[in-house]
């Protein structure tokens, strides 16, 4: 169903907002649960809105929680401008938009809960282009950037002052996104807008330091419930040696210290060489932090990293701070040697007993690693890729038996790469964990085939086996195995978390 059908059903020129303010309060609990479960099913929500006026009244708030995420005609933005003051009319006139917008039954802006500034910018550009295509004046193309600037600010101000309360916010900064001073004044007057944010993403493409740092200060002051924080920098030569980036980093650290974060992710941040204070910022979160992800970042001496190797000592220090709170852990080294690997494994074993999800890549397949996994009595998901280059074939077989027998009985999902190879049968023959899902590279030979069949008969819990080399699997072998367990094409990233 097209959104235009829904909005045309709900538009009126003579209706007031009577009753809409209490939409959530009047909603039956069961119906609210149903609509919550349909939150990502846009067409199902559209159908609900068309059942009756009452269903429309209940469904519309869900449809407009994250309107910029859906691939739809940009004309929906017009619904936000049903009531324009003189100031707004002047702005539209400057942008070459002389349109009379119909009154609507709903105050759509008030329903907003998810806002991604990057998607907002894109949809606004499409909306402006829609009006330009109606105009006979080709000069409008020269004013698109200015128009986008004004409309984005107008929409953002409208959202803030509508009474909307964000739950998820993605700060996306490019050259065309700059906020007027009136935006920050509105934020001061409408503190509820940021007060319930739980997930925050900061994505820097072209830095406008004043807008970013001012917004971060407003967030630090008004948003105290953020649980997930992502910081991503898009590589741009203009950032090199830019003191503005340092101002942003200091504001970012200040912001971290104002929260009780559970997850933090840093991607592509090249300014760790100047990122003094980041460790202390993480230490301030030691009572709440469960997960830290750092990817494609430059590091400073604070992290004790060198070009040729990774020193595990500062990582071990962070893991000590996480202690019993840590449940999900991913340790991956791509092409780099890990120094102090035994120290890192011992720290995890001593301070992180409650791990439920573990991903380890490029570690030595040592007896210490086996003891570590044996120590996890709550482990449910395990993804393992180990280095076996320095282990003789005889020792490797013995170690594989020990490893298989010590897999926790709580383990349900197990991902193996091609490193195990021809020893897959040994693992299956000695594994007693009640696995539900198994991911392997391939069925190498008859021994692996027989071991997999016997494992299915013996354990009886396996629901499916994902095979990376599924396309190369012999049809007869596939048919025989499918009599015992479902086989699906898979890849190693299926177990990423």
Tab-separated table of C-alpha atoms in Angstrom, residues 2-436:
chain	number	residue	atom	x	y	z
A	2	UNK	CA	1.245	3.474	-0.795
A	3	UNK	CA	1.598	5.973	2.026
A	4	UNK	CA	-0.299	8.502	-0.085
A	5	UNK	CA	-3.478	6.438	0.385
A	6	UNK	CA	-3.049	6.516	4.139
A	7	UNK	CA	-2.333	10.214	4.373
A	8	UNK	CA	-5.195	11.111	2.042
A	9	UNK	CA	-7.527	9.114	4.270
A	10	UNK	CA	-6.310	11.004	7.326
A	11	UNK	CA	-6.205	14.529	5.888
A	12	UNK	CA	-8.954	16.976	6.665
A	13	UNK	CA	-9.385	20.711	6.438
A	14	UNK	CA	-11.965	20.993	9.170
A	15	UNK	CA	-10.764	18.581	11.881
A	16	UNK	CA	-8.894	19.431	15.010
A	17	UNK	CA	-6.353	17.385	16.938
A	18	UNK	CA	-8.951	16.447	19.532
A	19	UNK	CA	-8.225	13.017	20.972
A	20	UNK	CA	-4.886	12.589	19.228
A	21	UNK	CA	-2.855	13.765	22.194
A	22	UNK	CA	-4.087	10.779	24.135
A	23	UNK	CA	-3.444	8.283	21.335
A	24	UNK	CA	-1.050	6.150	23.319
A	25	UNK	CA	-2.945	6.410	26.587
A	26	UNK	CA	-6.198	5.191	25.009
A	27	UNK	CA	-4.597	2.343	23.107
A	28	UNK	CA	-5.464	-1.155	24.353
A	29	UNK	CA	-2.359	-2.890	25.653
A	30	UNK	CA	-2.740	-5.897	23.352
A	31	UNK	CA	-3.107	-3.729	20.264
A	32	UNK	CA	-0.078	-1.687	21.271
A	33	UNK	CA	1.997	-4.875	21.525
A	34	UNK	CA	0.825	-5.984	18.097
A	35	UNK	CA	1.721	-2.657	16.506
A	36	UNK	CA	5.092	-2.643	18.263
A	37	UNK	CA	5.854	-6.025	16.717
A	38	UNK	CA	4.880	-4.639	13.317
A	39	UNK	CA	7.170	-1.647	13.754
A	40	UNK	CA	9.454	-2.642	10.850
A	41	UNK	CA	6.637	-3.996	8.677
A	42	UNK	CA	5.710	-0.824	6.848
A	43	UNK	CA	3.122	-2.404	4.534
A	44	UNK	CA	1.390	-4.197	7.408
A	45	UNK	CA	1.150	-0.924	9.307
A	46	UNK	CA	-0.266	0.730	6.209
A	47	UNK	CA	-2.918	-1.978	6.048
A	48	UNK	CA	-3.795	-1.439	9.706
A	49	UNK	CA	-4.245	2.273	9.055
A	50	UNK	CA	-6.818	1.517	6.353
A	51	UNK	CA	-9.038	-0.785	8.435
A	52	UNK	CA	-10.990	1.962	10.172
A	53	UNK	CA	-10.605	5.482	11.523
A	54	UNK	CA	-9.837	4.093	14.987
A	55	UNK	CA	-7.152	1.743	13.620
A	56	UNK	CA	-5.731	4.630	11.629
A	57	UNK	CA	-5.533	6.681	14.810
A	58	UNK	CA	-3.590	3.880	16.495
A	59	UNK	CA	-1.316	2.976	13.563
A	60	UNK	CA	-0.219	6.423	12.377
A	61	UNK	CA	2.074	7.107	15.385
A	62	UNK	CA	3.991	3.905	14.558
A	63	UNK	CA	4.173	4.706	10.851
A	64	UNK	CA	5.711	8.098	11.588
A	65	UNK	CA	8.290	7.063	14.199
A	66	UNK	CA	11.026	6.686	11.557
A	67	UNK	CA	9.619	8.041	8.277
A	68	UNK	CA	12.976	8.914	6.687
A	69	UNK	CA	14.135	5.283	6.759
A	70	UNK	CA	11.635	4.061	4.177
A	71	UNK	CA	12.002	4.242	0.429
A	72	UNK	CA	8.995	6.335	-0.450
A	73	UNK	CA	8.145	9.423	-2.446
A	74	UNK	CA	9.541	12.566	-0.753
A	75	UNK	CA	6.118	14.224	-0.867
A	76	UNK	CA	5.420	12.876	2.642
A	77	UNK	CA	7.568	15.749	3.988
A	78	UNK	CA	4.798	18.164	3.011
A	79	UNK	CA	2.645	16.715	5.803
A	80	UNK	CA	4.970	18.346	8.335
A	81	UNK	CA	4.149	21.787	6.950
A	82	UNK	CA	0.373	21.779	7.374
A	83	UNK	CA	0.487	24.952	9.478
A	84	UNK	CA	2.948	27.606	8.403
A	85	UNK	CA	3.655	30.860	10.188
A	86	UNK	CA	4.851	34.013	8.458
A	87	UNK	CA	8.503	33.164	9.195
A	88	UNK	CA	8.189	29.754	7.544
A	89	UNK	CA	6.386	31.234	4.531
A	90	UNK	CA	9.267	33.671	4.019
A	91	UNK	CA	11.751	30.782	4.102
A	92	UNK	CA	9.749	28.806	1.558
A	93	UNK	CA	9.519	31.849	-0.684
A	94	UNK	CA	13.313	32.222	-0.541
A	95	UNK	CA	13.571	28.585	-1.588
A	96	UNK	CA	11.234	29.140	-4.525
A	97	UNK	CA	8.452	27.057	-2.987
A	98	UNK	CA	5.033	28.673	-3.254
A	99	UNK	CA	2.791	25.854	-2.142
A	100	UNK	CA	-0.343	25.725	-0.050
A	101	UNK	CA	-0.101	22.665	2.192
A	102	UNK	CA	-3.322	20.981	3.317
A	103	UNK	CA	-4.265	20.803	6.955
A	104	UNK	CA	-3.807	17.352	8.508
A	105	UNK	CA	-5.614	15.489	11.223
A	106	UNK	CA	-2.360	14.455	12.898
A	107	UNK	CA	0.611	16.361	14.219
A	108	UNK	CA	3.049	14.005	12.483
A	109	UNK	CA	6.206	15.615	13.837
A	110	UNK	CA	5.260	14.690	17.396
A	111	UNK	CA	5.454	10.966	16.597
A	112	UNK	CA	9.133	11.074	15.585
A	113	UNK	CA	11.379	8.700	17.584
A	114	UNK	CA	14.209	7.901	15.162
A	115	UNK	CA	16.136	10.599	13.319
A	116	UNK	CA	19.093	10.111	10.990
A	117	UNK	CA	20.383	13.469	9.756
A	118	UNK	CA	22.006	11.870	6.706
A	119	UNK	CA	18.716	10.371	5.582
A	120	UNK	CA	16.934	13.611	6.453
A	121	UNK	CA	19.296	15.549	4.184
A	122	UNK	CA	18.782	13.081	1.340
A	123	UNK	CA	14.990	13.152	1.589
A	124	UNK	CA	14.927	16.948	1.818
A	125	UNK	CA	17.037	17.164	-1.358
A	126	UNK	CA	14.552	14.852	-3.105
A	127	UNK	CA	11.648	16.943	-1.821
A	128	UNK	CA	13.187	20.179	-3.115
A	129	UNK	CA	13.858	18.524	-6.463
A	130	UNK	CA	10.204	17.523	-6.582
A	131	UNK	CA	9.187	21.187	-6.414
A	132	UNK	CA	11.906	22.237	-8.852
A	133	UNK	CA	10.549	19.761	-11.382
A	134	UNK	CA	7.172	21.523	-11.168
A	135	UNK	CA	8.745	24.922	-11.704
A	136	UNK	CA	9.449	26.438	-15.115
A	137	UNK	CA	12.332	28.417	-13.628
A	138	UNK	CA	15.632	26.594	-14.207
A	139	UNK	CA	17.446	29.010	-11.883
A	140	UNK	CA	16.163	27.008	-8.898
A	141	UNK	CA	18.999	24.532	-9.428
A	142	UNK	CA	21.489	27.174	-8.308
A	143	UNK	CA	19.737	27.533	-4.963
A	144	UNK	CA	19.422	23.849	-4.037
A	145	UNK	CA	22.199	23.915	-1.422
A	146	UNK	CA	20.802	27.037	0.228
A	147	UNK	CA	17.281	25.627	0.107
A	148	UNK	CA	18.425	22.367	1.680
A	149	UNK	CA	20.130	24.299	4.488
A	150	UNK	CA	16.954	26.271	5.265
A	151	UNK	CA	14.530	23.334	5.002
A	152	UNK	CA	16.683	21.025	7.157
A	153	UNK	CA	16.875	23.686	9.867
A	154	UNK	CA	13.160	24.349	9.598
A	155	UNK	CA	12.296	20.654	9.915
A	156	UNK	CA	14.707	20.075	12.788
A	157	UNK	CA	13.287	23.046	14.687
A	158	UNK	CA	9.773	21.795	14.007
A	159	UNK	CA	10.645	18.345	15.399
A	160	UNK	CA	12.194	19.844	18.535
A	161	UNK	CA	9.240	22.117	19.277
A	162	UNK	CA	6.532	19.574	18.397
A	163	UNK	CA	6.977	17.656	21.644
A	164	UNK	CA	8.714	14.726	19.930
A	165	UNK	CA	10.993	12.547	22.078
A	166	UNK	CA	13.830	10.798	20.253
A	167	UNK	CA	14.929	7.249	21.105
A	168	UNK	CA	17.568	6.923	18.376
A	169	UNK	CA	19.620	9.740	16.866
A	170	UNK	CA	22.263	9.679	14.119
A	171	UNK	CA	24.327	12.849	13.883
A	172	UNK	CA	25.565	13.047	10.311
A	173	UNK	CA	27.648	16.051	9.352
A	174	UNK	CA	28.525	17.107	5.826
A	175	UNK	CA	29.163	20.510	4.292
A	176	UNK	CA	25.456	21.094	3.713
A	177	UNK	CA	24.379	20.393	7.298
A	178	UNK	CA	24.908	23.384	9.545
A	179	UNK	CA	22.537	24.442	12.282
A	180	UNK	CA	21.321	27.962	12.918
A	181	UNK	CA	21.646	29.449	16.446
A	182	UNK	CA	17.874	29.222	16.854
A	183	UNK	CA	18.162	25.415	16.811
A	184	UNK	CA	20.276	25.413	19.947
A	185	UNK	CA	17.933	27.875	21.619
A	186	UNK	CA	15.010	25.550	20.844
A	187	UNK	CA	16.927	22.627	22.326
A	188	UNK	CA	17.414	24.588	25.549
A	189	UNK	CA	13.679	25.262	25.717
A	190	UNK	CA	12.608	21.719	24.792
A	191	UNK	CA	14.839	19.424	26.826
A	192	UNK	CA	12.489	16.468	26.312
A	193	UNK	CA	13.663	16.098	22.688
A	194	UNK	CA	16.979	14.455	23.683
A	195	UNK	CA	15.958	13.169	27.114
A	196	UNK	CA	15.138	9.556	26.134
A	197	UNK	CA	17.799	8.826	23.496
A	198	UNK	CA	19.239	5.328	23.946
A	199	UNK	CA	21.216	4.901	20.712
A	200	UNK	CA	23.488	7.621	19.334
A	201	UNK	CA	25.634	7.595	16.187
A	202	UNK	CA	28.103	10.348	15.309
A	203	UNK	CA	29.176	10.193	11.651
A	204	UNK	CA	31.669	12.802	10.452
A	205	UNK	CA	32.158	13.432	6.730
A	206	UNK	CA	32.921	17.155	6.557
A	207	UNK	CA	33.429	18.686	9.957
A	208	UNK	CA	31.482	21.693	11.107
A	209	UNK	CA	33.039	21.874	14.536
A	210	UNK	CA	30.705	24.479	16.010
A	211	UNK	CA	27.522	22.568	15.192
A	212	UNK	CA	28.955	19.211	16.286
A	213	UNK	CA	30.449	20.325	19.581
A	214	UNK	CA	27.402	22.421	20.503
A	215	UNK	CA	25.087	19.492	19.834
A	216	UNK	CA	27.340	17.187	21.864
A	217	UNK	CA	27.164	19.600	24.792
A	218	UNK	CA	23.372	19.671	24.517
A	219	UNK	CA	23.306	15.876	24.435
A	220	UNK	CA	25.624	15.595	27.444
A	221	UNK	CA	23.318	17.923	29.361
A	222	UNK	CA	19.924	16.509	28.376
A	223	UNK	CA	20.487	12.885	27.313
A	224	UNK	CA	21.458	10.638	30.220
A	225	UNK	CA	19.989	7.323	29.060
A	226	UNK	CA	22.265	6.581	26.091
A	227	UNK	CA	23.321	2.929	26.066
A	228	UNK	CA	24.852	2.494	22.596
A	229	UNK	CA	27.325	4.970	21.125
A	230	UNK	CA	28.917	4.786	17.669
A	231	UNK	CA	31.538	7.184	16.365
A	232	UNK	CA	32.526	6.965	12.717
A	233	UNK	CA	34.784	9.191	10.668
A	234	UNK	CA	34.745	9.145	6.878
A	235	UNK	CA	38.277	9.665	5.555
A	236	UNK	CA	38.754	13.179	4.228
A	237	UNK	CA	42.085	14.863	3.496
A	238	UNK	CA	40.652	18.151	4.725
A	239	UNK	CA	40.711	16.761	8.275
A	240	UNK	CA	44.481	16.279	8.354
A	241	UNK	CA	46.183	18.406	11.019
A	242	UNK	CA	42.897	20.093	11.719
A	243	UNK	CA	42.636	21.466	15.255
A	244	UNK	CA	38.881	21.418	14.865
A	245	UNK	CA	39.022	17.628	15.040
A	246	UNK	CA	40.735	17.863	18.414
A	247	UNK	CA	37.918	20.063	19.719
A	248	UNK	CA	35.463	17.421	18.596
A	249	UNK	CA	37.446	14.659	20.292
A	250	UNK	CA	37.558	16.544	23.598
A	251	UNK	CA	33.803	17.147	23.373
A	252	UNK	CA	33.340	13.470	22.573
A	253	UNK	CA	35.321	12.395	25.646
A	254	UNK	CA	33.352	14.810	27.817
A	255	UNK	CA	30.152	13.364	26.406
A	256	UNK	CA	31.232	9.760	27.144
A	257	UNK	CA	31.898	10.656	30.773
A	258	UNK	CA	28.371	12.048	31.112
A	259	UNK	CA	26.752	8.707	30.234
A	260	UNK	CA	26.366	5.143	31.491
A	261	UNK	CA	27.183	3.362	28.246
A	262	UNK	CA	26.844	-0.338	27.576
A	263	UNK	CA	28.278	-0.441	24.062
A	264	UNK	CA	30.703	1.833	22.263
A	265	UNK	CA	31.957	1.475	18.692
A	266	UNK	CA	34.733	3.473	17.012
A	267	UNK	CA	35.215	3.069	13.253
A	268	UNK	CA	37.777	4.782	11.041
A	269	UNK	CA	38.830	7.348	13.645
A	270	UNK	CA	42.346	8.394	12.602
A	271	UNK	CA	42.943	10.903	15.386
A	272	UNK	CA	43.771	8.486	18.183
A	273	UNK	CA	47.312	9.830	17.948
A	274	UNK	CA	45.834	12.882	19.715
A	275	UNK	CA	43.062	11.073	21.563
A	276	UNK	CA	44.404	11.683	25.065
A	277	UNK	CA	41.981	10.750	27.791
A	278	UNK	CA	40.049	8.066	25.946
A	279	UNK	CA	41.113	5.294	28.349
A	280	UNK	CA	40.063	7.383	31.343
A	281	UNK	CA	36.745	8.013	29.599
A	282	UNK	CA	36.232	4.264	29.259
A	283	UNK	CA	37.241	3.730	32.882
A	284	UNK	CA	34.474	6.113	33.903
A	285	UNK	CA	32.054	3.614	32.325
A	286	UNK	CA	33.405	0.520	34.083
A	287	UNK	CA	30.181	-0.064	36.028
A	288	UNK	CA	28.039	-0.224	32.887
A	289	UNK	CA	30.224	-0.903	29.826
A	290	UNK	CA	29.726	-4.342	28.270
A	291	UNK	CA	31.220	-4.016	24.807
A	292	UNK	CA	33.897	-1.937	23.056
A	293	UNK	CA	34.496	-2.213	19.311
A	294	UNK	CA	37.463	-0.451	17.692
A	295	UNK	CA	37.926	-0.865	13.931
A	296	UNK	CA	40.270	0.765	11.401
A	297	UNK	CA	41.486	3.382	13.886
A	298	UNK	CA	44.849	5.025	14.460
A	299	UNK	CA	46.060	4.576	18.021
A	300	UNK	CA	48.269	6.584	20.321
A	301	UNK	CA	50.893	5.527	22.840
A	302	UNK	CA	48.024	5.438	25.286
A	303	UNK	CA	47.072	2.121	23.682
A	304	UNK	CA	50.695	0.927	23.471
A	305	UNK	CA	50.372	-0.116	19.824
A	306	UNK	CA	53.173	-0.449	17.244
A	307	UNK	CA	53.121	-0.893	13.510
A	308	UNK	CA	54.218	-4.540	13.532
A	309	UNK	CA	52.353	-5.955	16.512
A	310	UNK	CA	49.520	-5.476	18.958
A	311	UNK	CA	50.380	-5.231	22.631
A	312	UNK	CA	47.666	-6.988	24.614
A	313	UNK	CA	48.469	-5.269	27.929
A	314	UNK	CA	46.180	-2.221	27.564
A	315	UNK	CA	43.426	-4.488	26.250
A	316	UNK	CA	43.884	-6.682	29.302
A	317	UNK	CA	43.607	-3.569	31.481
A	318	UNK	CA	40.255	-2.673	29.913
A	319	UNK	CA	39.030	-6.246	30.369
A	320	UNK	CA	39.884	-6.103	34.059
A	321	UNK	CA	37.698	-3.020	34.340
A	322	UNK	CA	34.851	-4.809	32.562
A	323	UNK	CA	35.024	-7.764	34.940
A	324	UNK	CA	31.877	-9.746	35.534
A	325	UNK	CA	29.748	-7.301	33.506
A	326	UNK	CA	31.232	-8.366	30.166
A	327	UNK	CA	29.073	-10.841	28.237
A	328	UNK	CA	30.030	-10.407	24.569
A	329	UNK	CA	33.676	-10.383	23.490
A	330	UNK	CA	35.284	-10.303	20.053
A	331	UNK	CA	39.077	-10.533	19.733
A	332	UNK	CA	40.351	-10.366	16.168
A	333	UNK	CA	43.762	-9.653	14.722
A	334	UNK	CA	43.980	-9.296	10.951
A	335	UNK	CA	47.538	-9.784	9.745
A	336	UNK	CA	49.157	-8.613	12.986
A	337	UNK	CA	50.936	-10.587	15.673
A	338	UNK	CA	49.537	-10.271	19.185
A	339	UNK	CA	52.150	-9.731	21.889
A	340	UNK	CA	51.405	-10.871	25.453
A	341	UNK	CA	48.714	-13.244	24.185
A	342	UNK	CA	48.963	-15.497	27.298
A	343	UNK	CA	48.447	-12.422	29.531
A	344	UNK	CA	45.319	-11.499	27.603
A	345	UNK	CA	43.858	-15.013	27.836
A	346	UNK	CA	44.635	-15.250	31.542
A	347	UNK	CA	42.984	-11.870	32.168
A	348	UNK	CA	39.827	-12.955	30.377
A	349	UNK	CA	39.763	-16.202	32.321
A	350	UNK	CA	40.249	-14.464	35.669
A	351	UNK	CA	38.049	-11.393	35.277
A	352	UNK	CA	35.383	-12.223	32.679
A	353	UNK	CA	33.559	-15.412	33.746
A	354	UNK	CA	30.146	-14.432	32.365
A	355	UNK	CA	30.948	-14.456	28.657
A	356	UNK	CA	28.012	-15.767	26.611
A	357	UNK	CA	29.249	-14.808	23.118
A	358	UNK	CA	32.913	-15.205	22.145
A	359	UNK	CA	34.679	-14.609	18.845
A	360	UNK	CA	38.423	-15.262	18.599
A	361	UNK	CA	40.490	-14.940	15.427
A	362	UNK	CA	44.209	-15.450	14.706
A	363	UNK	CA	45.096	-16.702	18.193
A	364	UNK	CA	47.328	-19.737	18.715
A	365	UNK	CA	45.433	-22.977	19.338
A	366	UNK	CA	47.072	-23.373	22.740
A	367	UNK	CA	46.221	-25.373	25.841
A	368	UNK	CA	45.647	-22.029	27.570
A	369	UNK	CA	42.963	-21.152	25.020
A	370	UNK	CA	41.298	-24.524	25.599
A	371	UNK	CA	41.309	-23.933	29.361
A	372	UNK	CA	39.809	-20.489	28.815
A	373	UNK	CA	36.861	-21.859	26.825
A	374	UNK	CA	36.388	-24.632	29.384
A	375	UNK	CA	36.106	-21.903	32.038
A	376	UNK	CA	33.074	-20.276	30.376
A	377	UNK	CA	30.097	-22.002	31.952
A	378	UNK	CA	27.586	-19.649	30.294
A	379	UNK	CA	28.998	-19.681	26.766
A	380	UNK	CA	26.295	-19.965	24.088
A	381	UNK	CA	27.946	-18.650	20.914
A	382	UNK	CA	31.514	-19.435	19.841
A	383	UNK	CA	33.322	-18.409	16.658
A	384	UNK	CA	36.881	-19.677	16.459
A	385	UNK	CA	39.734	-19.295	13.975
A	386	UNK	CA	43.091	-20.369	15.303
A	387	UNK	CA	46.703	-20.543	14.205
A	388	UNK	CA	48.050	-24.123	14.191
A	389	UNK	CA	51.296	-23.566	12.242
A	390	UNK	CA	53.656	-24.427	15.116
A	391	UNK	CA	51.818	-27.549	16.298
A	392	UNK	CA	52.785	-31.034	15.093
A	393	UNK	CA	50.069	-33.207	13.593
A	394	UNK	CA	50.111	-35.641	16.504
A	395	UNK	CA	49.876	-32.893	19.138
A	396	UNK	CA	47.146	-31.180	17.167
A	397	UNK	CA	45.006	-34.332	17.186
A	398	UNK	CA	45.425	-34.706	20.954
A	399	UNK	CA	44.699	-31.025	21.523
A	400	UNK	CA	41.608	-31.218	19.330
A	401	UNK	CA	40.242	-34.101	21.409
A	402	UNK	CA	40.872	-32.148	24.621
A	403	UNK	CA	39.211	-29.075	23.160
A	404	UNK	CA	36.149	-30.986	21.941
A	405	UNK	CA	35.591	-32.698	25.273
A	406	UNK	CA	35.806	-29.404	27.176
A	407	UNK	CA	33.309	-27.430	25.126
A	408	UNK	CA	30.724	-26.043	27.594
A	409	UNK	CA	27.388	-27.847	27.731
A	410	UNK	CA	25.705	-24.444	27.355
A	411	UNK	CA	27.132	-24.011	23.833
A	412	UNK	CA	24.452	-23.802	21.129
A	413	UNK	CA	26.075	-22.020	18.180
A	414	UNK	CA	29.527	-22.974	16.923
A	415	UNK	CA	31.350	-21.387	13.974
A	416	UNK	CA	34.519	-23.009	12.614
A	417	UNK	CA	36.654	-21.763	9.755
A	418	UNK	CA	38.783	-23.741	7.329
A	419	UNK	CA	41.623	-23.825	9.873
A	420	UNK	CA	40.205	-27.030	11.350
A	421	UNK	CA	40.130	-28.760	7.970
A	422	UNK	CA	40.557	-32.508	8.077
A	423	UNK	CA	40.276	-32.578	11.886
A	424	UNK	CA	36.584	-31.670	11.828
A	425	UNK	CA	35.698	-35.341	12.337
A	426	UNK	CA	37.744	-35.474	15.569
A	427	UNK	CA	35.846	-32.512	16.959
A	428	UNK	CA	32.449	-33.971	16.084
A	429	UNK	CA	33.315	-37.404	17.474
A	430	UNK	CA	34.308	-35.996	20.879
A	431	UNK	CA	31.909	-33.058	21.238
A	432	UNK	CA	29.095	-33.439	23.778
A	433	UNK	CA	27.756	-29.873	23.607
A	434	UNK	CA	24.060	-29.744	22.590
A	435	UNK	CA	24.681	-27.656	19.482
A	436	UNK	CA	21.697	-26.228	17.628
